[in-house]
Amino acid sequence: MNIGRVLLPMAAVAGLVALSACTTAAGDTRTADGRLKVTASFYPMQFLAEQIGGSHVSVTGLTKPGTEPHDLELTPRQVGELGESGVIVYLKGLQPAVDDAIAQSGVRHVVDAASLTALEDHGTEVDGRHHTTGDNHAGTGPDEDGPPHDEDAGADPHIWLDPVKYATVAEGVGRTLAAADPDHAALYAKNTDALVKKLDALNTAFADGLRNRTSDTFLTTHAAFGYLAERYGLVEEAVNGIDPEAEPSAARMRALQGLAKDKHVSTVFFETLVSDRTAKTLAGDLGLRTDVLDPIEGITDRSRGSDYFGVQRANLTALQTALGAT
């Protein structure tokens, strides 16, 4: 998996952003009909902006549906338009191409989701050895301005899969929208409160739905669910923490065979945006079933739901079946 290739040389990025910053100063942070322009880096950030901003914002997502967000390449047009944003919502460290452009955009109101809640390095123990469950998404460690961390030291960026952490990010987005557009601050606060209540209800649904289970451990090809697992007392085991499509080593296969037996693992999970080949091969070798556990990095017609809440409810159902929850 290639994470965040920048399409343009940085000198070109700087020139385009400088040009757009001049346009921004002239007042182009709003659409012709007066809505605040908001740019979101990928779907989970876009969903928050749309839910909280409602009809008073025009939200542009940088990552198109069906595209792996880590592989995003910015076009010259996207870089130029970024500087016209009234608000930018992103998660620093996930998409280096976006980070570079935002740093030079000159936009005043920027929400970095990674700064609103603690990021952690998630790992598991197999046969006495530490296996990091975070994949090769560039992490934001203590020094957020430093280079991307490797899979052993990097922080897991998938905070949106924990409804409680996602609610904290939602509150930050609401505050920033209000600061950028004070005339509609009351509406943004109202919409934020409504969204947080829905996320609270989702948290309760997960906690209640997974309480009575026969196993705590689930197996996935994409190490994206560390925060969700931590929130509800589960154990995520990744086939290999780096690439959801890569073949596991012979040693890892032996470890997984023992783990599947000892921890009563029934299912190998895969995601919708990558091939299910590794999951099906592994499941066949281990005598397990396969199912989808969606990291919700984008919504497509293959998604098991039309938005964040729909897919999360499908994830809960899949986990209940895999863990023997009643």
CSV table of C-alpha atoms in Angstrom, one decimal:
chain,number,residue,atom,x,y,z
A,1,MET,CA,0.0,0.0,0.0
A,2,ASN,CA,1.4,3.4,-1.0
A,3,ILE,CA,0.7,6.1,1.6
A,4,GLY,CA,0.2,9.6,0.4
A,5,ARG,CA,2.2,10.2,-2.7
A,6,VAL,CA,2.3,14.0,-3.5
A,7,LEU,CA,1.5,14.6,-7.2
A,8,LEU,CA,3.1,18.1,-7.4
A,9,PRO,CA,6.6,19.3,-6.5
A,10,MET,CA,6.5,21.3,-3.3
A,11,ALA,CA,7.5,24.4,-5.1
A,12,ALA,CA,4.5,24.1,-7.3
A,13,VAL,CA,2.3,23.4,-4.3
A,14,ALA,CA,3.6,26.5,-2.6
A,15,GLY,CA,3.0,28.7,-5.6
A,16,LEU,CA,-0.6,27.5,-6.1
A,17,VAL,CA,-1.4,27.8,-2.4
A,18,ALA,CA,0.1,31.3,-2.3
A,19,LEU,CA,-2.1,32.2,-5.3
A,20,SER,CA,-5.2,30.8,-3.6
A,21,ALA,CA,-4.4,32.5,-0.4
A,22,CYS,CA,-4.7,35.8,-2.2
A,23,THR,CA,-8.1,34.8,-3.5
A,24,THR,CA,-9.1,33.8,0.0
A,25,ALA,CA,-8.2,37.2,1.3
A,26,ALA,CA,-10.6,38.6,-1.2
A,27,GLY,CA,-13.5,36.7,0.4
A,28,ASP,CA,-13.9,33.6,-1.7
A,29,THR,CA,-14.4,31.4,1.4
A,30,ARG,CA,-18.1,31.3,0.6
A,31,THR,CA,-20.1,30.0,-2.3
A,32,ALA,CA,-22.2,32.2,-4.6
A,33,ASP,CA,-25.2,31.5,-2.4
A,34,GLY,CA,-23.4,32.4,0.8
A,35,ARG,CA,-22.5,29.0,2.2
A,36,LEU,CA,-19.2,28.5,4.0
A,37,LYS,CA,-16.7,26.4,2.0
A,38,VAL,CA,-15.5,23.5,4.0
A,39,THR,CA,-12.8,21.0,2.8
A,40,ALA,CA,-12.6,17.6,4.4
A,41,SER,CA,-9.7,15.2,3.9
A,42,PHE,CA,-11.7,11.9,3.7
A,43,TYR,CA,-15.1,10.5,4.5
A,44,PRO,CA,-15.1,10.4,8.4
A,45,MET,CA,-14.2,14.1,8.4
A,46,GLN,CA,-16.6,14.9,5.6
A,47,PHE,CA,-19.4,13.2,7.5
A,48,LEU,CA,-18.9,15.4,10.6
A,49,ALA,CA,-18.7,18.6,8.6
A,50,GLU,CA,-21.9,17.7,6.7
A,51,GLN,CA,-23.9,16.7,9.8
A,52,ILE,CA,-22.9,19.7,11.8
A,53,GLY,CA,-22.8,22.3,9.1
A,54,GLY,CA,-26.1,21.3,7.5
A,55,SER,CA,-27.4,23.7,4.8
A,56,HIS,CA,-25.0,26.5,5.8
A,57,VAL,CA,-21.9,24.8,4.5
A,58,SER,CA,-20.7,23.5,1.2
A,59,VAL,CA,-18.4,20.5,1.9
A,60,THR,CA,-15.8,19.2,-0.5
A,61,GLY,CA,-14.2,15.9,0.1
A,62,LEU,CA,-10.6,15.4,-1.1
A,63,THR,CA,-10.8,11.6,-1.2
A,64,LYS,CA,-13.4,10.3,-3.7
A,65,PRO,CA,-15.6,7.3,-2.8
A,66,GLY,CA,-13.9,4.0,-3.4
A,67,THR,CA,-10.4,5.4,-3.1
A,68,GLU,CA,-8.0,4.3,-0.4
A,69,PRO,CA,-7.4,7.5,1.5
A,70,HIS,CA,-3.8,6.6,2.2
A,71,ASP,CA,-3.1,6.6,-1.6
A,72,LEU,CA,-4.4,10.0,-2.2
A,73,GLU,CA,-2.7,12.2,-4.8
A,74,LEU,CA,-3.7,15.9,-4.9
A,75,THR,CA,-4.4,17.5,-8.3
A,76,PRO,CA,-3.3,21.0,-9.0
A,77,ARG,CA,-7.0,22.1,-8.9
A,78,GLN,CA,-7.5,20.5,-5.4
A,79,VAL,CA,-4.4,22.2,-4.1
A,80,GLY,CA,-5.5,25.6,-5.5
A,81,GLU,CA,-9.0,25.3,-4.1
A,82,LEU,CA,-7.8,24.2,-0.7
A,83,GLY,CA,-6.7,27.7,0.1
A,84,GLU,CA,-10.2,29.0,-0.6
A,85,SER,CA,-11.7,27.0,2.3
A,86,GLY,CA,-13.3,28.7,5.2
A,87,VAL,CA,-12.7,25.6,7.3
A,88,ILE,CA,-10.5,22.5,6.7
A,89,VAL,CA,-11.2,19.3,8.6
A,90,TYR,CA,-8.5,16.6,8.5
A,91,LEU,CA,-6.6,14.0,10.5
A,92,LYS,CA,-2.9,14.9,10.5
A,93,GLY,CA,-0.5,12.0,9.8
A,94,LEU,CA,-3.0,9.9,7.8
A,95,GLN,CA,-2.5,11.5,4.4
A,96,PRO,CA,1.0,13.2,4.0
A,97,ALA,CA,-0.1,14.8,0.7
A,98,VAL,CA,-2.9,16.6,2.5
A,99,ASP,CA,-0.7,17.6,5.4
A,100,ASP,CA,1.8,19.3,3.2
A,101,ALA,CA,-0.8,21.3,1.3
A,102,ILE,CA,-2.7,22.3,4.4
A,103,ALA,CA,0.5,23.5,6.1
A,104,GLN,CA,1.0,26.0,3.3
A,105,SER,CA,-2.6,26.9,2.6
A,106,GLY,CA,-2.9,29.9,4.9
A,107,VAL,CA,-6.4,28.9,6.0
A,108,ARG,CA,-7.1,30.2,9.4
A,109,HIS,CA,-9.8,27.7,10.6
A,110,VAL,CA,-8.3,24.2,10.5
A,111,VAL,CA,-9.5,21.2,12.6
A,112,ASP,CA,-6.9,18.5,13.1
A,113,ALA,CA,-8.8,15.5,14.5
A,114,ALA,CA,-5.6,13.9,15.8
A,115,SER,CA,-5.1,16.9,18.1
A,116,LEU,CA,-8.5,16.5,19.7
A,117,THR,CA,-8.1,13.0,21.3
A,118,ALA,CA,-5.2,10.8,22.4
A,119,LEU,CA,-3.7,8.6,19.7
A,120,GLU,CA,-2.2,5.3,20.7
A,121,ASP,CA,0.0,2.5,19.4
A,122,HIS,CA,-2.0,-0.7,19.4
A,123,GLY,CA,-0.3,-4.0,19.6
A,124,THR,CA,-1.0,-7.6,20.4
A,125,GLU,CA,0.9,-10.5,21.8
A,126,VAL,CA,1.2,-13.8,19.9
A,127,ASP,CA,3.4,-16.6,21.2
A,128,GLY,CA,5.1,-14.1,23.5
A,129,ARG,CA,6.0,-11.7,20.7
A,130,HIS,CA,4.7,-8.2,20.2
A,131,HIS,CA,2.8,-7.6,17.0
A,132,THR,CA,1.7,-4.1,16.2
A,133,THR,CA,-1.9,-3.9,15.0
A,134,GLY,CA,-1.4,-0.5,13.4
A,135,ASP,CA,-0.8,-0.6,9.7
A,136,ASN,CA,1.5,1.6,7.7
A,137,HIS,CA,-0.6,4.7,7.9
A,138,ALA,CA,1.8,7.5,8.9
A,139,GLY,CA,1.1,8.2,12.6
A,140,THR,CA,1.1,11.3,14.6
A,141,GLY,CA,3.4,10.8,17.5
A,142,PRO,CA,4.4,13.3,20.2
A,143,ASP,CA,6.3,15.3,17.5
A,144,GLU,CA,3.5,15.9,15.0
A,145,ASP,CA,5.8,17.9,12.7
A,146,GLY,CA,8.3,15.0,12.4
A,147,PRO,CA,8.5,12.3,9.7
A,148,PRO,CA,5.9,9.5,9.5
A,149,HIS,CA,6.5,6.7,12.1
A,150,ASP,CA,6.9,3.1,11.1
A,151,GLU,CA,4.5,0.4,12.1
A,152,ASP,CA,6.3,-0.3,15.4
A,153,ALA,CA,6.3,3.3,16.7
A,154,GLY,CA,3.4,4.9,14.9
A,155,ALA,CA,0.1,5.9,16.4
A,156,ASP,CA,-3.1,4.3,15.2
A,157,PRO,CA,-5.1,7.0,13.3
A,158,HIS,CA,-8.5,5.1,13.3
A,159,ILE,CA,-10.1,7.2,16.0
A,160,TRP,CA,-13.4,7.5,14.2
A,161,LEU,CA,-14.2,3.8,14.7
A,162,ASP,CA,-14.6,4.5,18.5
A,163,PRO,CA,-17.9,6.4,18.8
A,164,VAL,CA,-16.7,8.1,22.0
A,165,LYS,CA,-13.5,9.5,20.4
A,166,TYR,CA,-15.4,10.4,17.3
A,167,ALA,CA,-17.9,12.4,19.4
A,168,THR,CA,-14.9,14.4,20.8
A,169,VAL,CA,-13.8,15.2,17.3
A,170,ALA,CA,-17.3,16.2,16.4
A,171,GLU,CA,-17.3,18.7,19.2
A,172,GLY,CA,-14.1,20.2,17.9
A,173,VAL,CA,-15.5,20.5,14.4
A,174,GLY,CA,-18.6,22.2,15.8
A,175,ARG,CA,-16.5,24.8,17.7
A,176,THR,CA,-14.4,25.6,14.6
A,177,LEU,CA,-17.4,26.0,12.3
A,178,ALA,CA,-18.9,28.4,14.9
A,179,ALA,CA,-15.7,30.4,15.0
A,180,ALA,CA,-15.5,30.6,11.2
A,181,ASP,CA,-19.2,31.5,10.8
A,182,PRO,CA,-20.5,33.2,14.0
A,183,ASP,CA,-23.8,34.1,12.5
A,184,HIS,CA,-24.8,30.4,12.6
A,185,ALA,CA,-23.0,29.4,15.7
A,186,ALA,CA,-26.2,28.4,17.5
A,187,LEU,CA,-27.2,26.1,14.8
A,188,TYR,CA,-23.8,24.4,14.7
A,189,ALA,CA,-24.0,23.9,18.4
A,190,LYS,CA,-27.4,22.4,18.1
A,191,ASN,CA,-26.3,20.1,15.3
A,192,THR,CA,-23.2,19.1,17.2
A,193,ASP,CA,-25.3,18.2,20.3
A,194,ALA,CA,-27.6,16.1,18.2
A,195,LEU,CA,-24.7,14.2,16.6
A,196,VAL,CA,-23.0,13.6,19.9
A,197,LYS,CA,-26.2,12.1,21.3
A,198,LYS,CA,-26.4,9.7,18.3
A,199,LEU,CA,-22.8,8.7,18.9
A,200,ASP,CA,-23.6,8.2,22.6
A,201,ALA,CA,-26.4,5.9,21.6
A,202,LEU,CA,-24.2,4.0,19.2
A,203,ASN,CA,-21.6,3.6,22.0
A,204,THR,CA,-24.4,2.1,24.2
A,205,ALA,CA,-25.5,-0.2,21.4
A,206,PHE,CA,-22.0,-1.6,21.0
A,207,ALA,CA,-21.5,-2.0,24.8
A,208,ASP,CA,-24.8,-3.7,25.2
A,209,GLY,CA,-24.6,-5.8,22.0
A,210,LEU,CA,-21.1,-7.2,22.8
A,211,ARG,CA,-21.6,-7.7,26.5
A,212,ASN,CA,-22.6,-11.3,26.5
A,213,ARG,CA,-20.1,-13.0,24.2
A,214,THR,CA,-18.2,-16.3,24.0
A,215,SER,CA,-15.0,-14.9,22.7
A,216,ASP,CA,-13.1,-11.7,23.0
A,217,THR,CA,-10.8,-12.1,20.0
A,218,PHE,CA,-11.4,-11.2,16.4
A,219,LEU,CA,-9.1,-11.6,13.4
A,220,THR,CA,-8.8,-9.0,10.6
A,221,THR,CA,-6.6,-8.4,7.6
A,222,HIS,CA,-6.7,-4.6,8.3
A,223,ALA,CA,-5.5,-3.5,11.7
A,224,ALA,CA,-8.0,-0.6,11.9
A,225,PHE,CA,-10.1,-1.6,15.0
A,226,GLY,CA,-7.7,-1.1,17.9
A,227,TYR,CA,-9.7,1.8,19.4
A,228,LEU,CA,-13.0,0.0,19.0
A,229,ALA,CA,-11.5,-3.2,20.5
A,230,GLU,CA,-10.1,-1.2,23.5
A,231,ARG,CA,-13.4,0.6,24.1
A,232,TYR,CA,-15.4,-2.7,24.4
A,233,GLY,CA,-12.8,-5.0,25.9
A,234,LEU,CA,-12.0,-6.9,22.8
A,235,VAL,CA,-8.7,-8.1,21.3
A,236,GLU,CA,-7.9,-7.4,17.7
A,237,GLU,CA,-5.5,-9.7,15.9
A,238,ALA,CA,-4.2,-8.5,12.5
A,239,VAL,CA,-3.1,-11.0,9.9
A,240,ASN,CA,-0.1,-8.7,9.3
A,241,GLY,CA,-0.2,-5.1,10.5
A,242,ILE,CA,1.2,-3.6,7.3
A,243,ASP,CA,-0.9,-4.4,4.2
A,244,PRO,CA,-4.4,-5.9,4.3
A,245,GLU,CA,-3.7,-7.6,1.0
A,246,ALA,CA,-0.3,-9.1,1.8
A,247,GLU,CA,0.2,-12.8,2.4
A,248,PRO,CA,1.1,-13.6,6.0
A,249,SER,CA,4.4,-15.3,6.7
A,250,ALA,CA,4.6,-19.0,7.6
A,251,ALA,CA,5.5,-18.2,11.2
A,252,ARG,CA,2.5,-15.8,11.4
A,253,MET,CA,0.2,-18.5,9.9
A,254,ARG,CA,1.4,-21.0,12.6
A,255,ALA,CA,0.7,-18.4,15.3
A,256,LEU,CA,-2.7,-17.7,13.9
A,257,GLN,CA,-3.6,-21.3,13.7
A,258,GLY,CA,-2.9,-21.7,17.4
A,259,LEU,CA,-4.6,-18.5,18.3
A,260,ALA,CA,-7.8,-19.4,16.3
A,261,LYS,CA,-8.0,-22.6,18.3
A,262,ASP,CA,-7.2,-21.2,21.7
A,263,LYS,CA,-9.3,-18.1,21.5
A,264,HIS,CA,-12.3,-19.7,19.7
A,265,VAL,CA,-11.9,-17.4,16.6
A,266,SER,CA,-14.6,-18.1,14.0
A,267,THR,CA,-14.1,-15.5,11.4
A,268,VAL,CA,-11.5,-13.7,9.3
A,269,PHE,CA,-12.6,-10.1,8.6
A,270,PHE,CA,-11.7,-8.1,5.5
A,271,GLU,CA,-12.7,-4.7,4.3
A,272,THR,CA,-14.7,-3.4,1.3
A,273,LEU,CA,-12.0,-1.3,-0.3
A,274,VAL,CA,-9.4,-4.0,-0.8
A,275,SER,CA,-9.4,-7.6,-2.2
A,276,ASP,CA,-10.7,-10.4,0.0
A,277,ARG,CA,-8.1,-12.8,-1.4
A,278,THR,CA,-5.9,-13.0,1.7
A,279,ALA,CA,-8.9,-13.3,4.0
A,280,LYS,CA,-10.3,-16.2,2.0
A,281,THR,CA,-7.0,-18.0,1.7
A,282,LEU,CA,-6.3,-17.7,5.4
A,283,ALA,CA,-9.9,-18.7,6.3
A,284,GLY,CA,-9.7,-21.8,4.1
A,285,ASP,CA,-6.4,-22.8,5.7
A,286,LEU,CA,-7.7,-22.3,9.2
A,287,GLY,CA,-11.2,-23.7,8.6
A,288,LEU,CA,-12.9,-20.3,9.4
A,289,ARG,CA,-15.5,-18.2,7.7
A,290,THR,CA,-15.0,-14.7,6.3
A,291,ASP,CA,-17.0,-11.5,6.7
A,292,VAL,CA,-16.7,-7.8,6.3
A,293,LEU,CA,-15.6,-5.4,9.1
A,294,ASP,CA,-15.6,-2.0,7.5
A,295,PRO,CA,-13.1,0.7,8.6
A,296,ILE,CA,-15.4,3.3,7.1
A,297,GLU,CA,-12.7,5.1,5.2
A,298,GLY,CA,-15.2,5.7,2.3
A,299,ILE,CA,-18.8,4.9,1.4
A,300,THR,CA,-19.5,3.0,-1.9
A,301,ASP,CA,-22.4,0.9,-3.2
A,302,ARG,CA,-20.6,-2.1,-1.7
A,303,SER,CA,-20.8,-0.6,1.8
A,304,ARG,CA,-23.2,-2.2,4.2
A,305,GLY,CA,-24.9,1.1,5.0
A,306,SER,CA,-25.4,4.5,3.4
A,307,ASP,CA,-23.5,6.5,6.0
A,308,TYR,CA,-21.3,6.2,9.1
A,309,PHE,CA,-24.1,5.0,11.4
A,310,GLY,CA,-25.4,2.4,9.0
A,311,VAL,CA,-22.0,0.8,8.5
A,312,GLN,CA,-21.2,0.9,12.2
A,313,ARG,CA,-24.4,-0.9,12.9
A,314,ALA,CA,-23.4,-3.5,10.3
A,315,ASN,CA,-20.0,-3.8,12.0
A,316,LEU,CA,-21.7,-4.4,15.3
A,317,THR,CA,-23.8,-7.2,13.8
A,318,ALA,CA,-20.8,-8.8,12.2
A,319,LEU,CA,-18.8,-8.7,15.5
A,320,GLN,CA,-21.8,-10.1,17.4
A,321,THR,CA,-21.9,-13.1,15.1
A,322,ALA,CA,-18.2,-13.7,15.1
A,323,LEU,CA,-17.9,-13.4,18.9
A,324,GLY,CA,-21.0,-15.4,19.8
A,325,ALA,CA,-22.7,-12.4,21.4
A,326,THR,CA,-26.3,-13.0,22.3
